[in-house]
Short mmCIF file of C-alpha atoms in Angstrom, two decimals:
data_model
loop_
_atom_site.label_atom_id
_atom_site.label_comp_id
_atom_site.label_asym_id
_atom_site.label_seq_id
_atom_site.Cartn_x
_atom_site.Cartn_y
_atom_site.Cartn_z
CA GLN A 201 -3.94 1.67 32.38
CA ALA A 202 -7.01 1.74 30.16
CA HIS A 203 -10.44 0.89 31.50
CA LEU A 204 -13.88 0.44 29.92
CA GLN A 205 -17.08 1.17 31.86
CA GLN A 206 -20.39 0.06 30.37
CA SER A 207 -23.81 1.52 31.06
CA GLY A 208 -27.32 0.98 29.82
CA PRO A 209 -30.61 -0.71 30.65
CA GLY A 210 -30.82 -4.38 31.48
CA LEU A 211 -34.34 -4.88 30.13
CA VAL A 212 -35.64 -4.03 26.68
CA LYS A 213 -39.06 -4.78 25.25
CA PRO A 214 -39.39 -6.77 22.02
CA SER A 215 -39.32 -4.64 18.86
CA GLN A 216 -37.63 -1.77 20.71
CA THR A 217 -34.01 -0.55 20.52
CA LEU A 218 -31.20 -1.80 22.72
CA SER A 219 -28.77 1.01 23.59
CA LEU A 220 -25.51 0.64 25.52
CA THR A 221 -22.56 2.96 26.12
CA CYS A 222 -18.91 2.19 26.80
CA ALA A 223 -16.92 4.96 28.51
CA ILE A 224 -13.17 4.89 27.94
CA SER A 225 -10.52 5.97 30.41
CA GLY A 226 -6.78 5.77 29.85
CA ASP A 227 -7.12 5.80 26.05
CA SER A 228 -8.92 7.78 23.37
CA VAL A 229 -11.80 6.69 21.19
CA SER A 230 -10.04 8.64 18.42
CA SER A 231 -6.79 6.72 18.78
CA ASN A 232 -5.55 5.81 15.31
CA ASN A 233 -4.02 2.46 16.19
CA VAL A 234 -6.87 0.63 17.93
CA ALA A 235 -10.49 -0.29 17.25
CA TRP A 236 -13.44 -0.35 19.61
CA HIS A 237 -15.64 -3.41 19.55
CA TRP A 238 -18.95 -4.73 20.81
CA LEU A 239 -19.52 -8.43 21.45
CA ARG A 240 -22.14 -10.49 23.19
CA GLN A 241 -22.35 -13.77 25.03
CA LEU A 242 -25.48 -15.82 24.54
CA PRO A 243 -27.14 -17.75 27.37
CA SER A 244 -25.54 -20.89 25.90
CA GLY A 245 -22.11 -19.36 26.55
CA GLY A 246 -21.24 -18.72 22.93
CA LEU A 247 -19.39 -15.49 22.16
CA GLN A 248 -20.34 -13.40 19.13
CA TRP A 249 -18.54 -10.40 17.67
CA LEU A 250 -21.05 -7.69 16.71
CA GLY A 251 -19.02 -4.89 15.22
CA ARG A 252 -16.41 -2.17 15.64
CA THR A 253 -15.65 1.48 15.10
CA TYR A 254 -12.22 2.97 14.55
CA TYR A 255 -10.51 6.17 13.43
CA ARG A 256 -7.93 6.31 10.66
CA SER A 257 -8.08 9.92 9.52
CA ARG A 258 -11.81 9.34 9.32
CA TRP A 259 -14.27 7.05 11.05
CA PHE A 260 -14.91 3.50 9.88
CA ASN A 261 -17.39 0.84 10.99
CA ASP A 262 -17.67 -2.89 10.40
CA TYR A 263 -20.59 -5.06 11.44
CA ALA A 264 -21.29 -8.77 11.66
CA GLU A 265 -23.40 -9.98 8.76
CA PHE A 266 -26.05 -11.61 10.94
CA VAL A 267 -26.93 -8.30 12.63
CA LYS A 268 -25.78 -5.77 10.04
CA SER A 269 -29.26 -4.49 9.16
CA ARG A 270 -30.12 -3.68 12.80
CA ILE A 271 -26.89 -2.43 14.38
CA SER A 272 -25.13 0.90 14.76
CA ILE A 273 -21.87 1.59 16.62
CA LYS A 274 -20.95 5.24 17.05
CA PRO A 275 -18.08 7.11 18.67
CA ASP A 276 -18.66 10.13 20.89
CA THR A 277 -15.43 12.10 20.96
CA SER A 278 -16.79 14.76 23.34
CA LYS A 279 -17.33 12.13 26.05
CA ASN A 280 -14.60 9.71 24.97
CA GLN A 281 -17.00 6.82 24.62
CA PHE A 282 -18.72 4.69 22.04
CA SER A 283 -22.18 3.27 21.83
CA LEU A 284 -24.13 0.28 20.54
CA GLN A 285 -27.65 0.35 19.19
CA VAL A 286 -29.54 -2.73 18.08
CA ASP A 287 -32.95 -2.11 16.56
CA SER A 288 -36.03 -4.31 16.54
CA VAL A 289 -34.80 -6.64 19.24
CA THR A 290 -36.28 -10.08 19.87
CA PRO A 291 -35.82 -12.50 22.77
CA GLU A 292 -32.92 -14.02 20.74
CA ASP A 293 -30.99 -10.81 21.45
CA THR A 294 -30.98 -11.64 25.16
CA ALA A 295 -27.29 -11.84 26.11
CA ILE A 296 -24.47 -10.33 28.09
CA TYR A 297 -23.05 -7.48 26.00
CA TYR A 298 -19.38 -6.51 26.22
CA CYS A 299 -17.36 -3.63 24.84
CA SER A 300 -13.70 -4.30 24.12
CA ARG A 301 -10.52 -2.74 22.76
CA GLY A 302 -9.10 -6.14 21.99
CA PRO A 303 -8.55 -9.47 23.74
CA ALA A 304 -6.71 -7.77 26.61
CA LEU A 305 -9.35 -5.20 27.54
CA TRP A 306 -13.06 -5.78 28.11
CA GLY A 307 -15.85 -3.87 29.77
CA GLN A 308 -17.53 -5.43 32.77
CA GLY A 309 -20.47 -6.71 30.73
CA THR A 310 -24.15 -5.76 30.73
CA MET A 311 -26.80 -8.43 30.97
CA VAL A 312 -29.64 -7.43 28.63
CA ALA A 313 -32.91 -9.31 28.66
CA VAL A 314 -35.44 -8.81 25.88
CA SER A 315 -38.85 -9.40 27.37
CA SER A 316 -42.24 -7.77 27.59
CA VAL B 68 -14.60 -21.65 12.52
CA MET B 69 -12.78 -22.39 15.74
CA THR B 70 -13.14 -25.89 17.20
CA GLN B 71 -12.08 -26.63 20.76
CA THR B 72 -11.61 -30.01 22.40
CA PRO B 73 -12.46 -31.21 24.90
CA LEU B 74 -15.56 -29.23 25.90
CA SER B 75 -15.11 -30.20 29.52
CA LEU B 76 -12.14 -31.28 31.56
CA SER B 77 -12.00 -32.57 35.11
CA VAL B 78 -8.51 -32.31 36.54
CA THR B 79 -6.72 -33.13 39.76
CA PRO B 80 -4.74 -30.32 41.40
CA GLY B 81 -1.08 -30.66 40.55
CA GLN B 82 -1.77 -32.56 37.34
CA PRO B 83 -1.33 -31.16 33.82
CA ALA B 84 -4.15 -30.18 31.50
CA SER B 85 -4.30 -29.52 27.80
CA ILE B 86 -6.90 -27.92 25.49
CA SER B 87 -6.82 -28.06 21.72
CA CYS B 88 -8.08 -25.41 19.32
CA LYS B 89 -8.30 -25.89 15.58
CA SER B 90 -9.08 -23.15 13.10
CA SER B 91 -10.67 -23.75 9.71
CA GLN B 92 -8.22 -21.27 8.20
CA SER B 93 -4.64 -20.28 8.90
CA LEU B 94 -4.39 -17.51 11.49
CA LEU B 95 -1.01 -16.34 10.16
CA ARG B 96 -1.25 -12.86 8.74
CA SER B 97 1.02 -11.14 6.24
CA ASP B 98 2.70 -9.19 9.06
CA GLY B 99 4.15 -12.49 10.31
CA LYS B 100 1.98 -12.63 13.42
CA THR B 101 -0.52 -15.38 14.22
CA TYR B 102 -3.64 -13.89 15.77
CA LEU B 103 -4.66 -16.68 18.15
CA TYR B 104 -5.49 -15.89 21.76
CA TRP B 105 -6.50 -17.85 24.85
CA CYS B 106 -8.81 -16.40 27.48
CA VAL B 107 -10.41 -17.71 30.65
CA GLN B 108 -13.79 -16.66 31.95
CA LYS B 109 -14.77 -16.94 35.58
CA PRO B 110 -18.44 -16.63 36.68
CA GLY B 111 -19.77 -13.11 36.45
CA GLN B 112 -16.64 -11.76 34.77
CA PRO B 113 -15.62 -10.91 31.22
CA PRO B 114 -13.03 -13.10 29.52
CA GLN B 115 -9.50 -12.49 30.77
CA LEU B 116 -6.54 -12.78 28.44
CA LEU B 117 -4.01 -15.51 29.22
CA ILE B 118 -2.00 -15.98 26.02
CA TYR B 119 -1.64 -13.70 23.00
CA GLU B 120 -0.31 -14.49 19.54
CA VAL B 121 -0.14 -18.23 20.22
CA SER B 122 2.53 -18.41 22.89
CA ASN B 123 3.02 -15.10 24.72
CA ARG B 124 1.83 -14.95 28.32
CA PHE B 125 -0.09 -11.80 29.13
CA SER B 126 1.03 -9.61 32.01
CA GLY B 127 0.51 -11.30 35.38
CA VAL B 128 -0.34 -14.74 33.98
CA PRO B 129 1.41 -17.52 35.91
CA ASP B 130 4.11 -19.41 34.03
CA ARG B 131 2.22 -22.70 34.46
CA PHE B 132 0.17 -21.53 31.46
CA SER B 133 1.73 -21.98 28.03
CA GLY B 134 0.54 -21.87 24.46
CA SER B 135 1.89 -23.49 21.33
CA GLY B 136 0.98 -24.25 17.76
CA SER B 137 1.00 -22.67 14.35
CA GLY B 138 -1.19 -22.09 11.34
CA THR B 139 -4.43 -23.81 12.23
CA ASP B 140 -3.63 -26.03 15.24
CA PHE B 141 -3.03 -24.68 18.73
CA ILE B 142 -2.76 -25.97 22.27
CA LEU B 143 -3.10 -24.40 25.70
CA GLN B 144 -1.31 -26.27 28.45
CA ILE B 145 -1.45 -25.91 32.20
CA SER B 146 1.59 -27.60 33.65
CA ARG B 147 0.17 -28.09 37.17
CA VAL B 148 -3.48 -27.22 37.65
CA GLU B 149 -4.41 -25.22 40.72
CA ALA B 150 -7.87 -24.80 42.27
CA GLU B 151 -8.03 -21.18 41.05
CA ASP B 152 -7.76 -22.34 37.42
CA VAL B 153 -11.42 -23.42 37.29
CA GLY B 154 -13.36 -21.60 34.61
CA VAL B 155 -14.25 -21.72 30.94
CA TYR B 156 -11.32 -21.42 28.54
CA TYR B 157 -11.82 -19.97 25.07
CA CYS B 158 -9.58 -19.70 22.08
CA MET B 159 -10.28 -16.78 19.78
CA GLN B 160 -8.93 -15.36 16.55
CA THR B 161 -8.60 -11.70 15.60
CA LYS B 162 -6.79 -12.21 12.29
CA GLU B 163 -9.89 -10.95 10.53
CA ILE B 164 -13.37 -9.79 11.34
CA PRO B 165 -15.61 -11.15 12.54
CA TRP B 166 -13.60 -12.31 15.52
CA THR B 167 -14.51 -15.93 16.16
CA PHE B 168 -14.33 -18.05 19.27
CA GLY B 169 -14.09 -21.68 20.20
CA GLN B 170 -17.06 -23.19 22.02
CA GLY B 171 -15.26 -23.03 25.34
CA THR B 172 -13.76 -25.71 27.56
CA LYS B 173 -15.07 -25.94 31.10
CA VAL B 174 -12.29 -26.86 33.49
CA GLU B 175 -13.32 -28.30 36.83
CA ILE B 176 -11.33 -29.57 39.75
#
């Protein structure tokens, strides 16, 4: 049974970079029939899809338009994990961040506050 | 855009409950599948899948939960609400990126 374990800091200063990691067990980040996603849940409760990475003979990425200029999602095959980076964060990036393989599998969530 | 109604629901244990979800576009893909899911979120937890592809109960989900609909209109029904069913229910689509979610329906007892 697959499992996702998130790690990363819970507090980031404005203008700095948010970095989170999602470690995969029971599946492979290089699997060619799934994609690996990052989402977030705003304090209002709204859920937003941020982006994904997936392998189909080569690596692909897709990002949400509203964050496309600031986001990077990268696989790490040596550690079987994938990461999220969001640059130039503002307080509006305060949220609970989730990694996911699809609707049936989510990480535990990481509450990230952007504050000085 | 996914639109859920109602946004809150107060129910009596043993009574039925129903949540509607309407999509601005058809969620039927060329492979014949409709990519509409229902999840529930309890405090401090990630969303948990209840129903996949409109009407299929996920593993371990009680049979009092059922999903129906097609195209753009979908319904989640709980035949007899139990106290443990409190939470926020979301519909979501994965037909195309970006995944999009309904606003959530808070179910209280």
